[in-house]
One Martini backbone bead per residue (centre of mass of N, CA, C, O) as a GRO file, in nm:
protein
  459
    1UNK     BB    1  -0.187 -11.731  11.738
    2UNK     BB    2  -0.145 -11.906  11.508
    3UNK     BB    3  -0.424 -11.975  11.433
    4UNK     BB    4  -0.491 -11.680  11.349
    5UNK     BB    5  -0.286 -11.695  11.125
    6UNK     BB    6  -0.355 -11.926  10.998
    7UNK     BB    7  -0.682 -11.826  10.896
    8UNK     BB    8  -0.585 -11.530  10.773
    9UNK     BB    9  -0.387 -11.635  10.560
   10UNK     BB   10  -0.625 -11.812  10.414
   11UNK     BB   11  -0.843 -11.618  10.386
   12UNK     BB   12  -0.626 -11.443  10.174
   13UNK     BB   13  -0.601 -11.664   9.978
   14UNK     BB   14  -0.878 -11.692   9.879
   15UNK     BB   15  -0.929 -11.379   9.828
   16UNK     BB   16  -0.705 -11.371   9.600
   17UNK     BB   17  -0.853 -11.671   9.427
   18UNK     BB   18  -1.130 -11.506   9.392
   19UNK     BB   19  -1.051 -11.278   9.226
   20UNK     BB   20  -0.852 -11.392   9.026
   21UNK     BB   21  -1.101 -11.519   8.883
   22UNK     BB   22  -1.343 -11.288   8.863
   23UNK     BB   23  -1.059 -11.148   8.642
   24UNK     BB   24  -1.200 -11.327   8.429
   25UNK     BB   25  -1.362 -11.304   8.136
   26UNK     BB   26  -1.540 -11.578   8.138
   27UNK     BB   27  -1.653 -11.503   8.426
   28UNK     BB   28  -1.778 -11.200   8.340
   29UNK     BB   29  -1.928 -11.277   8.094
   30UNK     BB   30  -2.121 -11.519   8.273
   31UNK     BB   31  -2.243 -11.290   8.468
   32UNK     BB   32  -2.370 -11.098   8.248
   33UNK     BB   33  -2.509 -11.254   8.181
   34UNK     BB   34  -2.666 -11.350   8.445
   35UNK     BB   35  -2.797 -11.049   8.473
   36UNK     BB   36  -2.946 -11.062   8.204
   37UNK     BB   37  -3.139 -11.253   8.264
   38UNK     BB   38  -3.295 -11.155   8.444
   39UNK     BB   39  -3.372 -10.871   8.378
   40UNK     BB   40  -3.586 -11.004   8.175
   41UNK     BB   41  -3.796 -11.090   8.417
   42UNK     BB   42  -3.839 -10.778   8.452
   43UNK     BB   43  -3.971 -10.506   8.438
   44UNK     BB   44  -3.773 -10.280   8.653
   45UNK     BB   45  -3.463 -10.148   8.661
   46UNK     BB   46  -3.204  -9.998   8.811
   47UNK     BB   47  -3.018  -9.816   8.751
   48UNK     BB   48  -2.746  -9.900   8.886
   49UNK     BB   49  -2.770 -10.215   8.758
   50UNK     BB   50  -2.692 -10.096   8.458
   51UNK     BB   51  -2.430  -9.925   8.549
   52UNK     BB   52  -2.268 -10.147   8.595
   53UNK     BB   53  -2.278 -10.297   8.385
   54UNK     BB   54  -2.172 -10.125   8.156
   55UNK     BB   55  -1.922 -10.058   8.273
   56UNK     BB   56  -1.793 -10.305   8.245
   57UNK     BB   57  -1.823 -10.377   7.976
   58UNK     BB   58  -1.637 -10.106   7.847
   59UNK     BB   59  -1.409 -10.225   8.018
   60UNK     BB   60  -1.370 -10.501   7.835
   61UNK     BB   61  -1.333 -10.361   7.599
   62UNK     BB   62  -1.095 -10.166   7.609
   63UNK     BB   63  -0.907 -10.378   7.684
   64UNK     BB   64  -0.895 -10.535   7.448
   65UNK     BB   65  -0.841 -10.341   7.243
   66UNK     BB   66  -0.545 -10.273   7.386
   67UNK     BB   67  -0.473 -10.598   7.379
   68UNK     BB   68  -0.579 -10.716   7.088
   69UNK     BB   69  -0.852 -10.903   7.138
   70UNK     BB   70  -1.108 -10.976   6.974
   71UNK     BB   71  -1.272 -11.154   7.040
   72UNK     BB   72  -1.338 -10.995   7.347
   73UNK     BB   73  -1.474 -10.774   7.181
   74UNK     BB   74  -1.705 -10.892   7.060
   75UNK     BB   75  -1.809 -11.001   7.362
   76UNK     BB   76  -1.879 -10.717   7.446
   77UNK     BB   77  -2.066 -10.622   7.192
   78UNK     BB   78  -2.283 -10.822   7.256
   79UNK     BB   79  -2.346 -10.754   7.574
   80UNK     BB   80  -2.384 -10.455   7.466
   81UNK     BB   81  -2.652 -10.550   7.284
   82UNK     BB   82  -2.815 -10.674   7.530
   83UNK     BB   83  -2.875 -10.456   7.695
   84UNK     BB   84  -2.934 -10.233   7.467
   85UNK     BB   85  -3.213 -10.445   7.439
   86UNK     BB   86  -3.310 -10.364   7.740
   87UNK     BB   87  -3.296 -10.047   7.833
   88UNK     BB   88  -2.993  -9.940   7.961
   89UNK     BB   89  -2.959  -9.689   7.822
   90UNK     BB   90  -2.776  -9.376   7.891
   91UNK     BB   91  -2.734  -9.083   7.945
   92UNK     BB   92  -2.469  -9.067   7.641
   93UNK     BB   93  -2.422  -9.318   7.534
   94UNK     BB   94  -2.344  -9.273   7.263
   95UNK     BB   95  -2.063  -9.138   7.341
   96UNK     BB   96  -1.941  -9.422   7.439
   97UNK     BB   97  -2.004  -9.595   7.200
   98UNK     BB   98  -1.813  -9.355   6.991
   99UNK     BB   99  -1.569  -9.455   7.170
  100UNK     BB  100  -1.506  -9.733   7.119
  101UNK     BB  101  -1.536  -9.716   6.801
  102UNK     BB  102  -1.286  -9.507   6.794
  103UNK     BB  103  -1.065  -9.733   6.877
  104UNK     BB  104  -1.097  -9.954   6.674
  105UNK     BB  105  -1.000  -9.771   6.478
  106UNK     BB  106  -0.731  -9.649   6.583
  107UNK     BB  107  -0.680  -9.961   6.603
  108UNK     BB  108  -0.743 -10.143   6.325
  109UNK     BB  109  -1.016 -10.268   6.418
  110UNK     BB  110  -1.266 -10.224   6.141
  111UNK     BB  111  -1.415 -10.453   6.232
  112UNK     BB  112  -1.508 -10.435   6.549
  113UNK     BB  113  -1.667 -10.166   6.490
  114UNK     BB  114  -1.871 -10.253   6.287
  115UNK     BB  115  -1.974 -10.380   6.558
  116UNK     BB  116  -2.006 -10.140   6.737
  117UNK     BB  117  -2.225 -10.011   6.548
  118UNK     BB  118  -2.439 -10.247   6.570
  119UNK     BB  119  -2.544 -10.117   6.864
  120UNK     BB  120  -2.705  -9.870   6.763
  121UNK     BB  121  -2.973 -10.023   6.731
  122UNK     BB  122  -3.070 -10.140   7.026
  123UNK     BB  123  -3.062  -9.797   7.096
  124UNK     BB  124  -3.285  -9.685   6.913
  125UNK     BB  125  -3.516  -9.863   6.962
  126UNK     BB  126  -3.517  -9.758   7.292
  127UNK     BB  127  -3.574  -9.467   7.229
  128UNK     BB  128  -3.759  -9.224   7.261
  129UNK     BB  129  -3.845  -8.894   7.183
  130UNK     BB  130  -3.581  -8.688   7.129
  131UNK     BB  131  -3.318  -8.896   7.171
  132UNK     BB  132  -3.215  -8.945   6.869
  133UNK     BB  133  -3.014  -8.710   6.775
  134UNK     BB  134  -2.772  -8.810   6.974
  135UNK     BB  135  -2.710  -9.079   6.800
  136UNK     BB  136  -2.693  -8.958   6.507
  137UNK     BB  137  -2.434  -8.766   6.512
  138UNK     BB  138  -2.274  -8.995   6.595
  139UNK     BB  139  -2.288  -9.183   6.337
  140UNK     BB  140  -2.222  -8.907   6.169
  141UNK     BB  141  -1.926  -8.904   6.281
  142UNK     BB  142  -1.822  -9.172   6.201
  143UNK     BB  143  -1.851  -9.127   5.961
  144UNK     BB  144  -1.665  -8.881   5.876
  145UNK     BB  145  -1.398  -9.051   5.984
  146UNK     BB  146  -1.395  -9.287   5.798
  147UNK     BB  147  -1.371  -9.095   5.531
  148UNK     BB  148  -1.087  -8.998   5.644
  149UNK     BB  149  -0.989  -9.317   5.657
  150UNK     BB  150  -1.073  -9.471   5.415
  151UNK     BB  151  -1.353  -9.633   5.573
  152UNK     BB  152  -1.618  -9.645   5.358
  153UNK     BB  153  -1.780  -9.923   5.490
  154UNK     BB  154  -1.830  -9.745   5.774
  155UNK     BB  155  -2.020  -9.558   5.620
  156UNK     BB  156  -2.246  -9.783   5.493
  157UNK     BB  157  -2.300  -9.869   5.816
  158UNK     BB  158  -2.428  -9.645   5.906
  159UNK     BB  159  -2.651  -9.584   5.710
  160UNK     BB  160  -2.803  -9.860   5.778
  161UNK     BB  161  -2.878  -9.813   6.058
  162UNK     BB  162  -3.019  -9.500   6.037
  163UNK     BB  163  -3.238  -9.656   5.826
  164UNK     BB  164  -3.349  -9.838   6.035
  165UNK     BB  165  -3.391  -9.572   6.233
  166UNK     BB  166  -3.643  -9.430   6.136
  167UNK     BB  167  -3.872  -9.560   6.289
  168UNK     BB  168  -3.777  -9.378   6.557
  169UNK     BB  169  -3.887  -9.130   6.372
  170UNK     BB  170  -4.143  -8.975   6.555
  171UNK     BB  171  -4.063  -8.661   6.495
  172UNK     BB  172  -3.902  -8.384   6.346
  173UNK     BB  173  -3.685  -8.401   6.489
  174UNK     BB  174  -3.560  -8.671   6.435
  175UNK     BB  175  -3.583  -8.615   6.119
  176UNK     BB  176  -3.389  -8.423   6.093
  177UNK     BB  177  -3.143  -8.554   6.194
  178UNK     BB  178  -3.160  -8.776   5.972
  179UNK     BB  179  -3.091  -8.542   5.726
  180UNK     BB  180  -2.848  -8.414   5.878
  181UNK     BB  181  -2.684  -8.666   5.801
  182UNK     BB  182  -2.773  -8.744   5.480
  183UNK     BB  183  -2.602  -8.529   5.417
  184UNK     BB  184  -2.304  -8.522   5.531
  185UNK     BB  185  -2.248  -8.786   5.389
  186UNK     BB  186  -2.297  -8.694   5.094
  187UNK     BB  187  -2.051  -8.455   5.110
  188UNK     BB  188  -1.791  -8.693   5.168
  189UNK     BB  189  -1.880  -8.881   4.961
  190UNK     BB  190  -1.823  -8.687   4.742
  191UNK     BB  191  -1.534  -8.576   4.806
  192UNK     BB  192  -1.461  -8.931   4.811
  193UNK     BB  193  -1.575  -9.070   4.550
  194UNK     BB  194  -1.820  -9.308   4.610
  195UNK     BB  195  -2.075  -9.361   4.476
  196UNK     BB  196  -2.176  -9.624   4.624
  197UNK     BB  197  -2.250  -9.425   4.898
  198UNK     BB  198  -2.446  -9.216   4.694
  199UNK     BB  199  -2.644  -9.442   4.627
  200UNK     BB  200  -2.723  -9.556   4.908
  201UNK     BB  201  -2.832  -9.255   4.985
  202UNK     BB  202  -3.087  -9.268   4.774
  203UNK     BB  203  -3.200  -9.500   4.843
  204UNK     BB  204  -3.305  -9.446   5.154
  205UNK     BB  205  -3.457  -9.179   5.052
  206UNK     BB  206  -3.648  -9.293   4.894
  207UNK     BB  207  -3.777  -9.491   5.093
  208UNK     BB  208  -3.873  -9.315   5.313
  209UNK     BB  209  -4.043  -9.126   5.112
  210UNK     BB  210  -4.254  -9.395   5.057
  211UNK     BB  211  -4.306  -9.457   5.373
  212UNK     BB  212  -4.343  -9.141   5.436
  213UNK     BB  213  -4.559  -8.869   5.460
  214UNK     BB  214  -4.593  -8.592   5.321
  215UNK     BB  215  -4.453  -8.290   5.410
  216UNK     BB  216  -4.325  -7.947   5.392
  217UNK     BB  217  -4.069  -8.001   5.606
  218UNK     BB  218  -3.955  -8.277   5.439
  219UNK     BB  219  -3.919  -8.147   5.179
  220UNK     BB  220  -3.733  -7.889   5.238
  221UNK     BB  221  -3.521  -8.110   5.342
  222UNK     BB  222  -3.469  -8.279   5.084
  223UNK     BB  223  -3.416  -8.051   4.893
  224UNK     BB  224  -3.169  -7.954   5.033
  225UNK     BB  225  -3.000  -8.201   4.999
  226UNK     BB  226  -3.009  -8.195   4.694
  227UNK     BB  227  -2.878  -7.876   4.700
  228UNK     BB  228  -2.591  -7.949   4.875
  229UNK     BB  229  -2.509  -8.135   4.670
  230UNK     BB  230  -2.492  -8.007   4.375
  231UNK     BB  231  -2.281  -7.804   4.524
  232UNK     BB  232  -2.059  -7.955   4.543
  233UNK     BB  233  -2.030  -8.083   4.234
  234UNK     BB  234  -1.988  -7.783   4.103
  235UNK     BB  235  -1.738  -7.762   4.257
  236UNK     BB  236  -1.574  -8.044   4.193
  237UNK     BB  237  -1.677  -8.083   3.837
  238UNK     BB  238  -1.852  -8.391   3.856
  239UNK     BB  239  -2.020  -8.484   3.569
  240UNK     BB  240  -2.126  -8.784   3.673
  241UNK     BB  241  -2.252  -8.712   3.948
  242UNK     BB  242  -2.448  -8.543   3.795
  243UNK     BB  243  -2.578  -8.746   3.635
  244UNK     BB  244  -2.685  -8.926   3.882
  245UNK     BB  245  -2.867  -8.680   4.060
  246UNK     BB  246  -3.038  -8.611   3.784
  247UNK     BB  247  -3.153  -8.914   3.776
  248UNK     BB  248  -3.267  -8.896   4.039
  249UNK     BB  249  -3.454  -8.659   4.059
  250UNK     BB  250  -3.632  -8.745   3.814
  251UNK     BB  251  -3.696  -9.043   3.986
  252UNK     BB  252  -3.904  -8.864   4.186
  253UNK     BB  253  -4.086  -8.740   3.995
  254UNK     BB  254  -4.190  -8.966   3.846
  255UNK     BB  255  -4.288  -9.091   4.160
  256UNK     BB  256  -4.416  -8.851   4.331
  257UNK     BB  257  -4.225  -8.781   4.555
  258UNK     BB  258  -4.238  -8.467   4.498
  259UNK     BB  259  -4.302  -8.148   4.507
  260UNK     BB  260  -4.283  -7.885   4.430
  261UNK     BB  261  -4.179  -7.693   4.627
  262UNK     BB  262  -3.925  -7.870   4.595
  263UNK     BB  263  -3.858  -7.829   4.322
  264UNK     BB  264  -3.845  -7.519   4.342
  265UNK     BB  265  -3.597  -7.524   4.513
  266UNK     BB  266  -3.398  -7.683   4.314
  267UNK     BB  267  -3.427  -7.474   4.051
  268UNK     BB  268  -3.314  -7.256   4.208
  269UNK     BB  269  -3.040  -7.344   4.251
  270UNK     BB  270  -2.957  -7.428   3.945
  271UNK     BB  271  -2.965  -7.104   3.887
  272UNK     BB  272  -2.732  -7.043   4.079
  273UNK     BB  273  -2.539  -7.226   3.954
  274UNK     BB  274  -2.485  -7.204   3.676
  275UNK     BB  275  -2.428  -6.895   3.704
  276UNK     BB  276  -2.132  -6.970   3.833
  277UNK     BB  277  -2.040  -7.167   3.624
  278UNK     BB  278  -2.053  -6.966   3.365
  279UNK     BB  279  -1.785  -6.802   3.428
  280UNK     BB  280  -1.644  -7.082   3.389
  281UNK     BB  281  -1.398  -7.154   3.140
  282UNK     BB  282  -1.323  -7.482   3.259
  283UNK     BB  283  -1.550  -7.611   3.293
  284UNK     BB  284  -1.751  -7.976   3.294
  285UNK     BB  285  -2.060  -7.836   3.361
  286UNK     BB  286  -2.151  -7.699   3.062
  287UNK     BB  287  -2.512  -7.671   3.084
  288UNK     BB  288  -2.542  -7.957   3.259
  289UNK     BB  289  -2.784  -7.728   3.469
  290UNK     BB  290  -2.972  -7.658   3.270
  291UNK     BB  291  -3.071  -7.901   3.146
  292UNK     BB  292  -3.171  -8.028   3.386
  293UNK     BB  293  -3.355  -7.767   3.448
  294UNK     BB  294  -3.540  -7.841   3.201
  295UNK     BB  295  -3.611  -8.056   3.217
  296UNK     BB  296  -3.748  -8.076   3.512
  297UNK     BB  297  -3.972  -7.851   3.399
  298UNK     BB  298  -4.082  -8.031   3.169
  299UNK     BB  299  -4.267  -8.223   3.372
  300UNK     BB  300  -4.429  -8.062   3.549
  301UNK     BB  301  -4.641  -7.838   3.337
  302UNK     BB  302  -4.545  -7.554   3.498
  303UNK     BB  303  -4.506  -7.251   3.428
  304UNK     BB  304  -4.376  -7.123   3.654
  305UNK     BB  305  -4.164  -7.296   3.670
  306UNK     BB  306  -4.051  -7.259   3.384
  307UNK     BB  307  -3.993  -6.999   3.368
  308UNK     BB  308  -3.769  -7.029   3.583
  309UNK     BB  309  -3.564  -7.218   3.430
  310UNK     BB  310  -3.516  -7.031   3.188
  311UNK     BB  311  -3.433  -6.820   3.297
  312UNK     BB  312  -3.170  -6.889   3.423
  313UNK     BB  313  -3.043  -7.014   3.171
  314UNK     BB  314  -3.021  -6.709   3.056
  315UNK     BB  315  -2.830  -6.568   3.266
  316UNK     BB  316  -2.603  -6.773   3.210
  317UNK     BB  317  -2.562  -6.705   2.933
  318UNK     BB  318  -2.531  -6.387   3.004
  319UNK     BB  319  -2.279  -6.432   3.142
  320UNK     BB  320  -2.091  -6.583   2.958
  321UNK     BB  321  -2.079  -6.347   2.723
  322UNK     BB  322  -1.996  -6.137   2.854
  323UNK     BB  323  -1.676  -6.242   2.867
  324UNK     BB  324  -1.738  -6.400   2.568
  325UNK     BB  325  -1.834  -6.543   2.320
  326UNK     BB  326  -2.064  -6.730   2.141
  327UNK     BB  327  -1.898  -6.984   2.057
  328UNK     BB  328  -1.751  -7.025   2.315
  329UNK     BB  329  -2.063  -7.019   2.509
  330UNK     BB  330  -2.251  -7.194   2.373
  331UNK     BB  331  -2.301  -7.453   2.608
  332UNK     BB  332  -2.462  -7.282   2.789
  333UNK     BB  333  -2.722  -7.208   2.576
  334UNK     BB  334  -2.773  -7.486   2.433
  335UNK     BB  335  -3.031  -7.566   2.632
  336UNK     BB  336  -3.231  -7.369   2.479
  337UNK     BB  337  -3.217  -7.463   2.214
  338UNK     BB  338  -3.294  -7.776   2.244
  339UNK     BB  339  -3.520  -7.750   2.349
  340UNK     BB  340  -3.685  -7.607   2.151
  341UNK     BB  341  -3.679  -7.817   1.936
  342UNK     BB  342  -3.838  -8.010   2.088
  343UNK     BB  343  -4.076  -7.860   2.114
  344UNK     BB  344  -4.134  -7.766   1.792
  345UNK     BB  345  -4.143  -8.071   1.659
  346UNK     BB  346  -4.365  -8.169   1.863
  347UNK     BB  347  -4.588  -7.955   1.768
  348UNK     BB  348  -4.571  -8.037   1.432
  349UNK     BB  349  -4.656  -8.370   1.528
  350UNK     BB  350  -4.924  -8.325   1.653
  351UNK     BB  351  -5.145  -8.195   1.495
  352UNK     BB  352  -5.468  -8.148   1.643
  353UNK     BB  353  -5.290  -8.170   1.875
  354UNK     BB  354  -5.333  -8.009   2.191
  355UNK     BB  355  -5.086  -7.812   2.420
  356UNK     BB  356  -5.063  -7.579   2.617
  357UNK     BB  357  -4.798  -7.596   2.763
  358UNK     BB  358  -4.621  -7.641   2.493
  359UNK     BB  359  -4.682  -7.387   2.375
  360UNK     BB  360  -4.630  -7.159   2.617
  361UNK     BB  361  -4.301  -7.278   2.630
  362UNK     BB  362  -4.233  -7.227   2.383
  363UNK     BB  363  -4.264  -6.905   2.406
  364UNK     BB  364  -4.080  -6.863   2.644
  365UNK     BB  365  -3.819  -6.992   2.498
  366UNK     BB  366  -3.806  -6.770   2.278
  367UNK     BB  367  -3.804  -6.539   2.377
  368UNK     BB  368  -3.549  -6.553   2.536
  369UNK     BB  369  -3.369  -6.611   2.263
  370UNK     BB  370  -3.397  -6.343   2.181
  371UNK     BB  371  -3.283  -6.188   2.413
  372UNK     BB  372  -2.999  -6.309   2.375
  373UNK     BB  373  -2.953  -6.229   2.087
  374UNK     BB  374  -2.976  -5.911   2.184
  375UNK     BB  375  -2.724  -5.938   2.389
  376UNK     BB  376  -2.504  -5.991   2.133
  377UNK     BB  377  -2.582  -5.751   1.972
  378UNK     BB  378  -2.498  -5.550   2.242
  379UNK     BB  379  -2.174  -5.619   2.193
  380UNK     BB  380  -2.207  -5.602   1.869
  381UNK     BB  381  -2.330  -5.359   1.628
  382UNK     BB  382  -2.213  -5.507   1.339
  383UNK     BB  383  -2.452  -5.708   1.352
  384UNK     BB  384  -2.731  -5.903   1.319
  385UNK     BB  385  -2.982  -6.104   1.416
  386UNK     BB  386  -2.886  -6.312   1.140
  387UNK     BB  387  -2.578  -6.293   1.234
  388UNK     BB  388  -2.638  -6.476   1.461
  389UNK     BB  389  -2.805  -6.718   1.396
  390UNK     BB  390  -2.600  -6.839   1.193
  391UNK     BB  391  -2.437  -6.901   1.466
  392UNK     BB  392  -2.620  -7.091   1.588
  393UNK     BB  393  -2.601  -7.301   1.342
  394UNK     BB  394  -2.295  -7.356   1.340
  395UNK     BB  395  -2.246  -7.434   1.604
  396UNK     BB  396  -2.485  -7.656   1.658
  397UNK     BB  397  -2.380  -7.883   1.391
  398UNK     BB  398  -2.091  -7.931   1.578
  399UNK     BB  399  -2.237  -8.049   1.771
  400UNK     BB  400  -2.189  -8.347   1.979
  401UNK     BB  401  -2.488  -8.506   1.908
  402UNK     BB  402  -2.625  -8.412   1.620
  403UNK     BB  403  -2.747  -8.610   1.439
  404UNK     BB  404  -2.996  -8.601   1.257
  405UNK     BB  405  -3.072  -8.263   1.343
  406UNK     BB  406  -3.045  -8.065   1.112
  407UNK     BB  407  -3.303  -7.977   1.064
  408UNK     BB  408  -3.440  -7.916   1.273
  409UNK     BB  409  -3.248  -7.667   1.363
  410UNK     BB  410  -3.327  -7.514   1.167
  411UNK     BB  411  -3.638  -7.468   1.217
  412UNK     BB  412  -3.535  -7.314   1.474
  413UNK     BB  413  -3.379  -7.074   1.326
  414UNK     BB  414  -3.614  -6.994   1.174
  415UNK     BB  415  -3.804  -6.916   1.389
  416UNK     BB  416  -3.658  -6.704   1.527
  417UNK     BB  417  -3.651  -6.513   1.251
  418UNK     BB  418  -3.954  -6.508   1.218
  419UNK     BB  419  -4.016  -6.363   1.447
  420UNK     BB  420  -3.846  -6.122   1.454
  421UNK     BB  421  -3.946  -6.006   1.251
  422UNK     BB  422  -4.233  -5.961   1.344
  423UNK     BB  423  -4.181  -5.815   1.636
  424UNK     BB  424  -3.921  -5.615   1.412
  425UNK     BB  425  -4.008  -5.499   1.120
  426UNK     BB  426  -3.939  -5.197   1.141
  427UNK     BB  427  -3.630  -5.274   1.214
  428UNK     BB  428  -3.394  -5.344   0.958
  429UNK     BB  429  -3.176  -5.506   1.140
  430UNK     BB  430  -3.364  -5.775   1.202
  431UNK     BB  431  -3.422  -5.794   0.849
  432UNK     BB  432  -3.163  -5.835   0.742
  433UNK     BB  433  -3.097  -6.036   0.537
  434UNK     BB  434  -3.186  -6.385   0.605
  435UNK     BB  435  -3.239  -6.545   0.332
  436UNK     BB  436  -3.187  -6.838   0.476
  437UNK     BB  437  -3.434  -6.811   0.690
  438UNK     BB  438  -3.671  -6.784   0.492
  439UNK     BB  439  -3.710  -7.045   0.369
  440UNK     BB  440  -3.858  -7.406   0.279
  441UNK     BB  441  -3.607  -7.616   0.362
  442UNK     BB  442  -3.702  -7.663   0.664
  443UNK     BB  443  -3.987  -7.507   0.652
  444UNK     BB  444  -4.299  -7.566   0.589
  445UNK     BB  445  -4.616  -7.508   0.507
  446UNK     BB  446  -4.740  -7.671   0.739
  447UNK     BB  447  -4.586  -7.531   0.958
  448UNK     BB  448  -4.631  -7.223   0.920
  449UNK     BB  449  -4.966  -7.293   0.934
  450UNK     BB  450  -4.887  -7.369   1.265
  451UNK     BB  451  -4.750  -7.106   1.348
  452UNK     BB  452  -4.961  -6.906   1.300
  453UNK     BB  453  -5.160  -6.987   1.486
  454UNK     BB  454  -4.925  -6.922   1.757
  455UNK     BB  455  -4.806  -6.647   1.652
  456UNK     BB  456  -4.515  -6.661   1.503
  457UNK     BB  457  -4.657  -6.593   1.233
  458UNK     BB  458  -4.709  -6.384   0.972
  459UNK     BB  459  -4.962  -6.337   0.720
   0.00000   0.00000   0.00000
């Protein structure tokens, strides 16, 4: 009896010293790791040893993690990233592992979250057509959670892995995933002030479109997310942000990036945002979205493009002067007259250079500026066409950075009055007094002569 109590014992002994050694973090290392190494060998891996796998990992990694203990967690990391290297990833991965990145977060070991960011690469690498856009939102959590702990270079490094996983967006739904995460990622980039996460989250963009083959559905895709920054910036009144953003659209047009499609939806856009913003008379973006929309729009060469953005940059003058007088919102006008003025000068040194999309846009542009003229005529009957020109010569002399430009300024408001005369000549009032804008000290005879072919001055 006492030999089978002794052997029993000894028995119970060995496996207790057994367990006990087999739950040393450097054993089960070992051991995760030669079954990783043999499954390297298979064709095949059963889902269940995949699955007992992963599972030990992530127990690994959460017992480090709450014992604060970085070796041991960085080295769980290694492990599931070596896993999920080989095509071990089940369905809801994704969320498995953003739930262990956000233990680190929350528990401020924000290097080793860092590091388990970078798990979602080999995961992304080994997904289907279609199972990508649950990686992606995964990430774009991550994303919006670190820039609320205002952790945002792991915010960075999300755009980062996403960027690098495009080229698993296989079909349309892959990309729109991944185009509305950096949609998402760009309005909190945006909200928490990072420049440099809004440059990051540009460049991804860029490369993208120059790499991925452009489609319709990819342009609307793109058009939407800079029209929903826009939306962001003008909301919180940014405008150095919209500076940067305006010369990033900019150079995309440039690079024959966009297509028209897209132009034209970003111009909708940014004729709604002026519109909006004209109302408010303490904005610091006053102006600065009606020229950024018809730069953009005189590059396109396109009437009916120019068109809408002239059209727009009017409606929001015609918002302000509603409100307040025209001395008072200037500037959200001025950039239909500095435009003009460009345009009018250009037209003026081009010699027997002709070119009709100038001329078209000219004459559209000056159309418009009547209307407005007329628009704020009809707000005080005491005035005339020429006491509003002449308002608008003085306003706009005094505004900064206007240095150099005084004769042209003048040019450009003599061709205003001596149009209006030409198109209501029987109407008194619009051709009263303006003596001062009839002279040849701005416009000179061979302008005139240039004007008249154009149709701007009558014989």
């Amino acid at each position: 009896m006492s030999v089978w109590l002794f052997a029993l014992t000894l028995i119970g002994i060995i496996l207790a010293a057994w367990w006990c050694y087999t739950r040393r973090l450097d054993w089960q290392f070992a051991h995760i790791t030669a079954q990783l190494n043999k499954i390297t060998n298979k064709r095949q891996v059963k889902a269940a040893a995949g699955k007992r796998i992963l599972s030990r990992i992530y127990k690994i990694i959460n017992t480090s993690l709450h014992a604060g203990k970085a070796a041991d967690a960085y080295r769980g990391f290694d492990l599931l990233k070596l896993a999920l290297g080989h095509g071990l990833g089940r369905p809801g991965e994704p969320v498995r592992l953003t739930a262990a990145v956000y233990l680190a977060v929350k528990s401020n070991q924000l290097d080793i979250a860092g590091h388990g960011i970078d798990a979602f690469r080999p995961l992304l690498k080994n997904m289907k057509p279609g199972e990508v856009p649950a990686a992606v939102e995964q990430l774009a959590l991550i994303a919006v959670l670190s820039l609320k702990k205002r952790q945002n270079f792991l915010a960075a490094r999300v755009v980062e892995v996403i960027a690098a996983g495009m080229g698993a967006a296989a079909d349309e739904a892959d990309r729109a995933s991944v185009m509305r995460a950096l949609r998402l990622i760009g309005l909190f980039a945006l909200r928490r002030q990072d420049t440099g996460l809004v440059l990051e989250l540009q460049s991804k963009l860029e490369t993208w479109l120059t790499a991925v083959p452009s489609t319709v559905l990819g342009q609307e895709q793109v058009a939407g997310i800079l029209s929903a920054w826009l939306h962001r910036i003008v909301k919180t009144g940014d405008a150095s942000q919209l500076a940067i953003l305006t010369q990033y659209i900019d150079q995309l047009v440039k690079k024959g990036l966009l297509t028209e499609q897209a132009i034209t939806i970003i111009i909708a856009e940014c004729n709604y945002l002026a519109g909006m913003d004209s109302r408010n008379p303490y904005s610091r973006l006053t102006g600065a979205i009606s020229m950024a929309n018809l730069e953009l729009a005189v590059q396109m060469r396109t009437v009916s493009i120019w068109r809408q953005a002239v059209d727009g940059a009017g409606q929001a003058a015609r918002l302000a002067i509603a409100q307040r007088t025209l001395t008072e919102c200037f500037a959200v006008g001025y950039p239909l007259f500095e435009m003009g003025r460009r345009l009018l000068i250009a037209e003026l040194n081009a010699g027997p250079l002709q070119d009709s999309f100038r001329q078209q846009a000219l004459y559209v542009l000056v159309r418009e500026c009547l209307q407005l003229i007329e628009f704020v005529g009809r707000q005080n009957f005491a005035v005339t066409a020429a006491d509003i020109i002449e308002q608008i010569y003085l306003d706009w002399i005094k505004r900064q950075g206007n240095a150099g430009h005084n004769k042209s300024i003048k040019k450009f408001c003599q061709l205003l009055f001596l149009y209006c005369t030409r198109i209501k000549r029987r109407q008194k009032r619009a051709t009263a007094d303006g003596a001062d804008f009839n002279t040849g000290e701005g416009i000179t005879a061979a302008d005139r002569e240039q004007l008249k072919k154009l149709g701007f001055i009558s014989e």
